[in-house]
């Protein structure tokens, strides 16, 4: 999720359950998820990258790229969509550099868009994959577009879910239009959050998460898990600031591989108009709109989401 809330920027980050959350204000570090480690690590570019592989079968592996920047992959486990997809293929989760169980960013160590692209390609190579089926959510949607622009020969299928805009400043945030009272409460927490007040940080995250869903039940389930989520402000600020330099828009018409663009009809974190523009820019791309979802359609409509992705991945 891209998660940066604030006036000028709701413009950057991803958090808890799902997706591109972008914004100008960032939250500080939350407690790391407490689930036992199930994955492995490998070394690349001076950092250790943590990854998990689930499922099996003859289908090409699907690599998942979570939102943020600054979140690990844990929020994506809100859904059984991945288990459904893993019945026919390996599904790969990983923590981006500086997040979750990957190593922390050391003083003077780089954490920019180029590093994130390089780490993703290193994961592909480590898994021994000539080409990948790649799915990115929220900020992860931006990252997979950037990866595809740099390594088009490595893409078999590309899935872009509730992604930030290819020019990050063009991302459309609707929180203040749809949830003015919640946004006002967030604004009231901003000063304390920037000072690192843990209670304010926790309250701010809960307010943010409460605006991501179509279903109150899905919202409440995510809020109940909010204490398990991990967010690193240092990573968020480094990547977010770097993204201001780029515009991927001219790259999208060059995509020559099957591409599926996904949005929740009620995504107020990134308006569906952003997905529509990406779809229009990528030749031959498909658009899937989930009518009862917000920012995390794989969480709110998991069976339908998995079915649509499975249908797309079956195409050659």
Tab-separated table of C-alpha atoms in Angstrom:
chain	number	residue	atom	x	y	z
A	1	UNK	CA	0.000	0.000	0.000
A	2	UNK	CA	1.236	3.393	-0.602
A	3	UNK	CA	0.763	5.296	2.452
A	4	UNK	CA	1.477	8.928	2.955
A	5	UNK	CA	-1.304	10.955	4.283
A	6	UNK	CA	-1.406	14.685	4.553
A	7	UNK	CA	-2.486	17.678	2.613
A	8	UNK	CA	0.082	17.902	-0.075
A	9	UNK	CA	0.721	14.320	-0.250
A	10	UNK	CA	-1.394	11.515	0.775
A	11	UNK	CA	1.153	10.325	-1.511
A	12	UNK	CA	3.122	7.395	-0.519
A	13	UNK	CA	3.046	4.211	1.390
A	14	UNK	CA	1.413	0.895	1.934
A	15	UNK	CA	0.267	-0.620	4.991
A	16	UNK	CA	-1.643	-3.195	6.528
A	17	UNK	CA	-3.761	-5.079	4.398
A	18	UNK	CA	-3.135	-4.126	1.155
A	19	UNK	CA	-2.103	-1.623	-1.166
A	20	UNK	CA	-0.694	1.434	-2.540
A	21	UNK	CA	-0.917	4.002	0.014
A	22	UNK	CA	0.705	7.198	-0.871
A	23	UNK	CA	0.897	10.404	0.977
A	24	UNK	CA	3.017	13.168	2.331
A	25	UNK	CA	3.011	12.307	5.976
A	26	UNK	CA	4.460	9.007	7.123
A	27	UNK	CA	4.047	6.895	10.215
A	28	UNK	CA	6.955	5.620	12.243
A	29	UNK	CA	7.959	2.042	12.977
A	30	UNK	CA	5.388	-0.459	14.199
A	31	UNK	CA	6.157	-3.748	15.874
A	32	UNK	CA	7.251	-6.450	13.472
A	33	UNK	CA	4.802	-9.244	12.729
A	34	UNK	CA	5.089	-11.999	15.299
A	35	UNK	CA	4.504	-15.029	13.071
A	36	UNK	CA	7.371	-17.541	13.010
A	37	UNK	CA	9.700	-17.408	10.050
A	38	UNK	CA	8.811	-19.815	7.255
A	39	UNK	CA	11.085	-18.540	4.541
A	40	UNK	CA	14.712	-18.134	3.539
A	41	UNK	CA	17.112	-15.294	2.836
A	42	UNK	CA	19.699	-14.518	0.181
A	43	UNK	CA	22.330	-11.799	-0.128
A	44	UNK	CA	22.358	-9.143	-2.842
A	45	UNK	CA	23.731	-5.619	-3.113
A	46	UNK	CA	24.919	-5.598	0.491
A	47	UNK	CA	21.521	-6.535	1.957
A	48	UNK	CA	19.765	-9.716	3.008
A	49	UNK	CA	16.369	-10.308	1.336
A	50	UNK	CA	13.777	-12.522	3.004
A	51	UNK	CA	11.327	-14.533	0.890
A	52	UNK	CA	8.706	-17.254	1.287
A	53	UNK	CA	7.443	-19.752	-1.275
A	54	UNK	CA	4.071	-21.469	-0.917
A	55	UNK	CA	2.258	-23.990	-3.078
A	56	UNK	CA	3.404	-25.901	-6.123
A	57	UNK	CA	2.288	-27.316	-9.438
A	58	UNK	CA	3.219	-26.949	-13.065
A	59	UNK	CA	2.196	-23.303	-13.456
A	60	UNK	CA	4.840	-20.600	-13.707
A	61	UNK	CA	5.702	-19.122	-10.284
A	62	UNK	CA	3.894	-15.901	-9.343
A	63	UNK	CA	5.996	-13.306	-7.510
A	64	UNK	CA	4.049	-10.864	-5.308
A	65	UNK	CA	5.289	-7.324	-4.659
A	66	UNK	CA	3.634	-5.606	-1.710
A	67	UNK	CA	2.804	-1.967	-1.200
A	68	UNK	CA	4.377	0.730	0.910
A	69	UNK	CA	7.106	1.850	0.604
A	70	UNK	CA	8.065	0.852	4.122
A	71	UNK	CA	5.797	-2.147	4.742
A	72	UNK	CA	6.720	-5.797	4.637
A	73	UNK	CA	4.560	-8.414	2.916
A	74	UNK	CA	2.603	-9.467	6.032
A	75	UNK	CA	-0.524	-7.432	5.233
A	76	UNK	CA	-1.051	-9.448	2.062
A	77	UNK	CA	-1.869	-12.498	4.180
A	78	UNK	CA	-5.336	-11.039	4.765
A	79	UNK	CA	-6.551	-13.229	1.907
A	80	UNK	CA	-6.871	-16.868	0.872
A	81	UNK	CA	-6.576	-15.794	-2.784
A	82	UNK	CA	-2.897	-16.737	-2.717
A	83	UNK	CA	-3.666	-20.225	-1.401
A	84	UNK	CA	-6.138	-20.683	-4.243
A	85	UNK	CA	-3.528	-19.605	-6.777
A	86	UNK	CA	-0.860	-21.737	-5.068
A	87	UNK	CA	-2.816	-24.885	-5.893
A	88	UNK	CA	-1.375	-24.707	-9.422
A	89	UNK	CA	1.905	-22.851	-8.998
A	90	UNK	CA	4.438	-21.572	-6.537
A	91	UNK	CA	3.535	-18.186	-5.056
A	92	UNK	CA	6.454	-16.092	-3.805
A	93	UNK	CA	6.292	-13.377	-1.137
A	94	UNK	CA	9.298	-11.266	-0.197
A	95	UNK	CA	10.204	-8.357	2.065
A	96	UNK	CA	11.730	-5.381	0.268
A	97	UNK	CA	15.086	-4.105	1.511
A	98	UNK	CA	14.933	-2.518	4.939
A	99	UNK	CA	11.545	-4.045	5.754
A	100	UNK	CA	10.240	-7.006	7.738
A	101	UNK	CA	12.705	-9.884	7.933
A	102	UNK	CA	15.005	-8.470	5.286
A	103	UNK	CA	18.015	-6.678	6.745
A	104	UNK	CA	17.683	-3.094	7.936
A	105	UNK	CA	19.181	-0.282	5.926
A	106	UNK	CA	22.535	0.687	7.406
A	107	UNK	CA	23.880	4.211	7.662
A	108	UNK	CA	24.950	5.364	4.208
A	109	UNK	CA	23.311	2.415	2.452
A	110	UNK	CA	21.193	3.174	-0.598
A	111	UNK	CA	17.436	2.524	-0.671
A	112	UNK	CA	16.149	4.011	-3.922
A	113	UNK	CA	13.931	2.883	-6.787
A	114	UNK	CA	16.949	1.495	-8.658
A	115	UNK	CA	17.834	-0.632	-5.625
A	116	UNK	CA	14.285	-1.995	-5.396
A	117	UNK	CA	14.359	-2.933	-9.089
A	118	UNK	CA	17.755	-4.604	-8.674
A	119	UNK	CA	16.602	-6.550	-5.604
A	120	UNK	CA	13.534	-7.841	-7.448
A	121	UNK	CA	15.674	-8.996	-10.364
A	122	UNK	CA	18.101	-10.630	-7.926
A	123	UNK	CA	15.172	-12.537	-6.403
A	124	UNK	CA	14.154	-13.724	-9.865
A	125	UNK	CA	17.686	-14.912	-10.570
A	126	UNK	CA	18.005	-16.539	-7.129
A	127	UNK	CA	14.825	-18.524	-7.813
A	128	UNK	CA	16.273	-19.650	-11.135
A	129	UNK	CA	13.510	-18.101	-13.221
A	130	UNK	CA	14.142	-17.000	-16.792
A	131	UNK	CA	10.843	-15.108	-16.801
A	132	UNK	CA	8.353	-14.260	-14.068
A	133	UNK	CA	4.670	-13.745	-13.628
A	134	UNK	CA	4.686	-10.589	-11.528
A	135	UNK	CA	1.926	-9.018	-9.402
A	136	UNK	CA	2.359	-5.672	-7.666
A	137	UNK	CA	-0.057	-4.002	-5.278
A	138	UNK	CA	-0.247	-0.282	-4.519
A	139	UNK	CA	3.346	1.044	-4.361
A	140	UNK	CA	4.218	-2.489	-5.500
A	141	UNK	CA	2.235	-1.779	-8.667
A	142	UNK	CA	4.531	1.137	-9.391
A	143	UNK	CA	7.568	-1.026	-8.679
A	144	UNK	CA	6.498	-3.806	-11.064
A	145	UNK	CA	5.848	-1.239	-13.805
A	146	UNK	CA	9.345	0.150	-13.246
A	147	UNK	CA	10.812	-3.360	-13.245
A	148	UNK	CA	8.974	-4.214	-16.465
A	149	UNK	CA	10.313	-1.056	-18.096
A	150	UNK	CA	13.894	-2.023	-17.207
A	151	UNK	CA	13.589	-5.786	-17.797
A	152	UNK	CA	10.817	-6.380	-20.342
A	153	UNK	CA	12.457	-9.635	-21.458
A	154	UNK	CA	11.955	-11.062	-17.947
A	155	UNK	CA	8.159	-10.616	-17.864
A	156	UNK	CA	5.759	-13.415	-18.800
A	157	UNK	CA	2.603	-11.840	-17.303
A	158	UNK	CA	2.229	-8.538	-15.436
A	159	UNK	CA	-0.583	-7.823	-12.944
A	160	UNK	CA	-0.945	-4.269	-11.607
A	161	UNK	CA	-3.321	-4.040	-8.627
A	162	UNK	CA	-4.652	-0.709	-7.283
A	163	UNK	CA	-1.357	0.864	-8.260
A	164	UNK	CA	0.015	4.324	-7.758
A	165	UNK	CA	0.187	6.392	-10.938
A	166	UNK	CA	3.200	5.967	-13.259
A	167	UNK	CA	4.052	9.558	-12.375
A	168	UNK	CA	3.695	9.381	-8.621
A	169	UNK	CA	2.445	12.962	-8.292
A	170	UNK	CA	-0.556	12.046	-10.491
A	171	UNK	CA	-1.900	9.536	-7.978
A	172	UNK	CA	-5.455	10.528	-7.050
A	173	UNK	CA	-6.313	10.266	-3.335
A	174	UNK	CA	-9.942	10.567	-2.312
A	175	UNK	CA	-9.775	10.233	1.463
A	176	UNK	CA	-10.512	13.888	2.152
A	177	UNK	CA	-13.477	13.791	-0.238
A	178	UNK	CA	-15.050	10.592	1.088
A	179	UNK	CA	-13.918	10.552	4.727
A	180	UNK	CA	-13.500	14.212	5.696
A	181	UNK	CA	-14.036	13.548	9.401
A	182	UNK	CA	-11.452	10.736	9.471
A	183	UNK	CA	-8.960	12.824	7.503
A	184	UNK	CA	-9.457	15.665	9.983
A	185	UNK	CA	-8.673	13.324	12.883
A	186	UNK	CA	-5.514	12.227	11.046
A	187	UNK	CA	-4.483	15.826	10.508
A	188	UNK	CA	-4.871	16.363	14.236
A	189	UNK	CA	-2.403	13.541	14.904
A	190	UNK	CA	0.241	14.733	12.427
A	191	UNK	CA	2.426	16.721	14.815
A	192	UNK	CA	2.586	13.960	17.422
A	193	UNK	CA	3.248	11.357	14.736
A	194	UNK	CA	6.217	13.305	13.385
A	195	UNK	CA	7.592	13.529	16.930
A	196	UNK	CA	7.428	9.721	17.175
A	197	UNK	CA	4.603	9.468	19.711
A	198	UNK	CA	3.751	5.743	19.671
A	199	UNK	CA	0.130	6.192	20.741
A	200	UNK	CA	-0.403	8.772	18.000
A	201	UNK	CA	1.286	6.525	15.441
A	202	UNK	CA	-0.983	3.632	16.354
A	203	UNK	CA	-4.093	5.821	16.226
A	204	UNK	CA	-3.012	7.315	12.898
A	205	UNK	CA	-2.519	3.881	11.337
A	206	UNK	CA	-5.944	2.729	12.490
A	207	UNK	CA	-7.584	5.808	10.998
A	208	UNK	CA	-5.804	5.169	7.726
A	209	UNK	CA	-6.738	1.486	7.602
A	210	UNK	CA	-10.356	2.290	8.323
A	211	UNK	CA	-10.619	4.081	4.956
A	212	UNK	CA	-9.306	1.265	2.728
A	213	UNK	CA	-12.310	-1.071	2.574
A	214	UNK	CA	-15.721	-1.428	1.011
A	215	UNK	CA	-16.827	-4.047	3.563
A	216	UNK	CA	-17.075	-3.109	7.255
A	217	UNK	CA	-16.318	-6.748	8.133
A	218	UNK	CA	-13.085	-6.724	6.103
A	219	UNK	CA	-12.171	-3.364	7.615
A	220	UNK	CA	-12.696	-4.600	11.169
A	221	UNK	CA	-10.685	-7.766	10.506
A	222	UNK	CA	-7.769	-5.676	9.280
A	223	UNK	CA	-8.000	-3.272	12.199
A	224	UNK	CA	-7.848	-6.235	14.562
A	225	UNK	CA	-4.505	-7.176	12.953
A	226	UNK	CA	-3.017	-3.704	12.901
A	227	UNK	CA	-0.644	-4.459	15.776
A	228	UNK	CA	1.024	-7.175	13.683
A	229	UNK	CA	2.048	-4.844	10.889
A	230	UNK	CA	5.540	-3.486	10.389
A	231	UNK	CA	6.339	-0.100	8.839
A	232	UNK	CA	9.718	1.604	8.442
A	233	UNK	CA	9.612	5.368	8.051
A	234	UNK	CA	13.240	5.577	6.920
A	235	UNK	CA	12.569	3.310	3.937
A	236	UNK	CA	9.350	5.140	3.106
A	237	UNK	CA	10.965	8.553	2.999
A	238	UNK	CA	13.998	7.420	1.027
A	239	UNK	CA	12.009	5.659	-1.688
A	240	UNK	CA	9.160	8.167	-1.781
A	241	UNK	CA	11.499	11.112	-2.216
A	242	UNK	CA	13.344	9.289	-4.996
A	243	UNK	CA	10.100	8.540	-6.877
A	244	UNK	CA	9.514	12.263	-7.417
A	245	UNK	CA	12.220	12.182	-10.131
A	246	UNK	CA	10.521	9.670	-12.413
A	247	UNK	CA	7.688	9.412	-14.904
A	248	UNK	CA	6.971	5.905	-16.197
A	249	UNK	CA	4.180	7.111	-18.502
A	250	UNK	CA	6.287	6.962	-21.700
A	251	UNK	CA	7.336	3.401	-20.839
A	252	UNK	CA	3.849	1.878	-20.668
A	253	UNK	CA	3.109	1.894	-24.439
A	254	UNK	CA	6.272	-0.200	-24.901
A	255	UNK	CA	4.915	-3.121	-22.856
A	256	UNK	CA	4.534	-6.083	-25.184
A	257	UNK	CA	3.593	-8.775	-22.662
A	258	UNK	CA	0.145	-9.716	-21.311
A	259	UNK	CA	-0.900	-7.160	-18.695
A	260	UNK	CA	-3.869	-7.147	-16.328
A	261	UNK	CA	-4.781	-3.908	-14.522
A	262	UNK	CA	-6.953	-4.336	-11.417
A	263	UNK	CA	-8.850	-1.855	-9.253
A	264	UNK	CA	-11.462	-1.891	-6.540
A	265	UNK	CA	-14.463	0.222	-7.509
A	266	UNK	CA	-14.360	1.865	-4.069
A	267	UNK	CA	-10.618	2.390	-3.759
A	268	UNK	CA	-10.319	5.777	-2.076
A	269	UNK	CA	-6.581	5.343	-1.515
A	270	UNK	CA	-5.919	5.346	-5.263
A	271	UNK	CA	-8.911	6.343	-7.370
A	272	UNK	CA	-9.989	3.861	-10.098
A	273	UNK	CA	-9.275	6.584	-12.653
A	274	UNK	CA	-5.569	5.824	-12.123
A	275	UNK	CA	-6.051	2.166	-13.090
A	276	UNK	CA	-8.117	3.241	-16.103
A	277	UNK	CA	-5.307	5.509	-17.305
A	278	UNK	CA	-2.715	2.738	-16.899
A	279	UNK	CA	-4.973	0.314	-18.794
A	280	UNK	CA	-5.430	2.813	-21.623
A	281	UNK	CA	-1.657	3.347	-21.859
A	282	UNK	CA	-0.643	-0.343	-22.056
A	283	UNK	CA	-1.412	-1.849	-25.483
A	284	UNK	CA	-3.721	-4.858	-25.330
A	285	UNK	CA	-4.030	-4.772	-21.543
A	286	UNK	CA	-7.069	-6.093	-19.706
A	287	UNK	CA	-8.959	-4.194	-16.997
A	288	UNK	CA	-10.672	-5.890	-14.053
A	289	UNK	CA	-12.865	-3.826	-11.727
A	290	UNK	CA	-14.014	-5.455	-8.481
A	291	UNK	CA	-17.335	-3.896	-7.621
A	292	UNK	CA	-17.354	-4.677	-3.889
A	293	UNK	CA	-13.770	-3.796	-3.019
A	294	UNK	CA	-11.675	-0.902	-1.875
A	295	UNK	CA	-7.895	-0.851	-2.022
A	296	UNK	CA	-7.521	-4.595	-1.402
A	297	UNK	CA	-9.718	-6.591	-3.794
A	298	UNK	CA	-7.769	-9.787	-3.108
A	299	UNK	CA	-8.883	-9.433	0.501
A	300	UNK	CA	-12.511	-8.392	-0.020
A	301	UNK	CA	-13.360	-10.544	-3.060
A	302	UNK	CA	-10.727	-13.244	-2.721
A	303	UNK	CA	-12.441	-16.027	-4.687
A	304	UNK	CA	-13.372	-13.781	-7.610
A	305	UNK	CA	-9.922	-12.179	-7.551
A	306	UNK	CA	-8.118	-15.534	-7.626
A	307	UNK	CA	-10.384	-16.769	-10.426
A	308	UNK	CA	-9.736	-13.673	-12.555
A	309	UNK	CA	-5.975	-13.880	-12.011
A	310	UNK	CA	-5.984	-17.608	-12.788
A	311	UNK	CA	-7.880	-16.956	-16.021
A	312	UNK	CA	-5.370	-14.279	-17.012
A	313	UNK	CA	-2.293	-16.371	-16.195
A	314	UNK	CA	-3.614	-19.233	-18.325
A	315	UNK	CA	-3.288	-17.031	-21.419
A	316	UNK	CA	-0.136	-17.226	-23.467
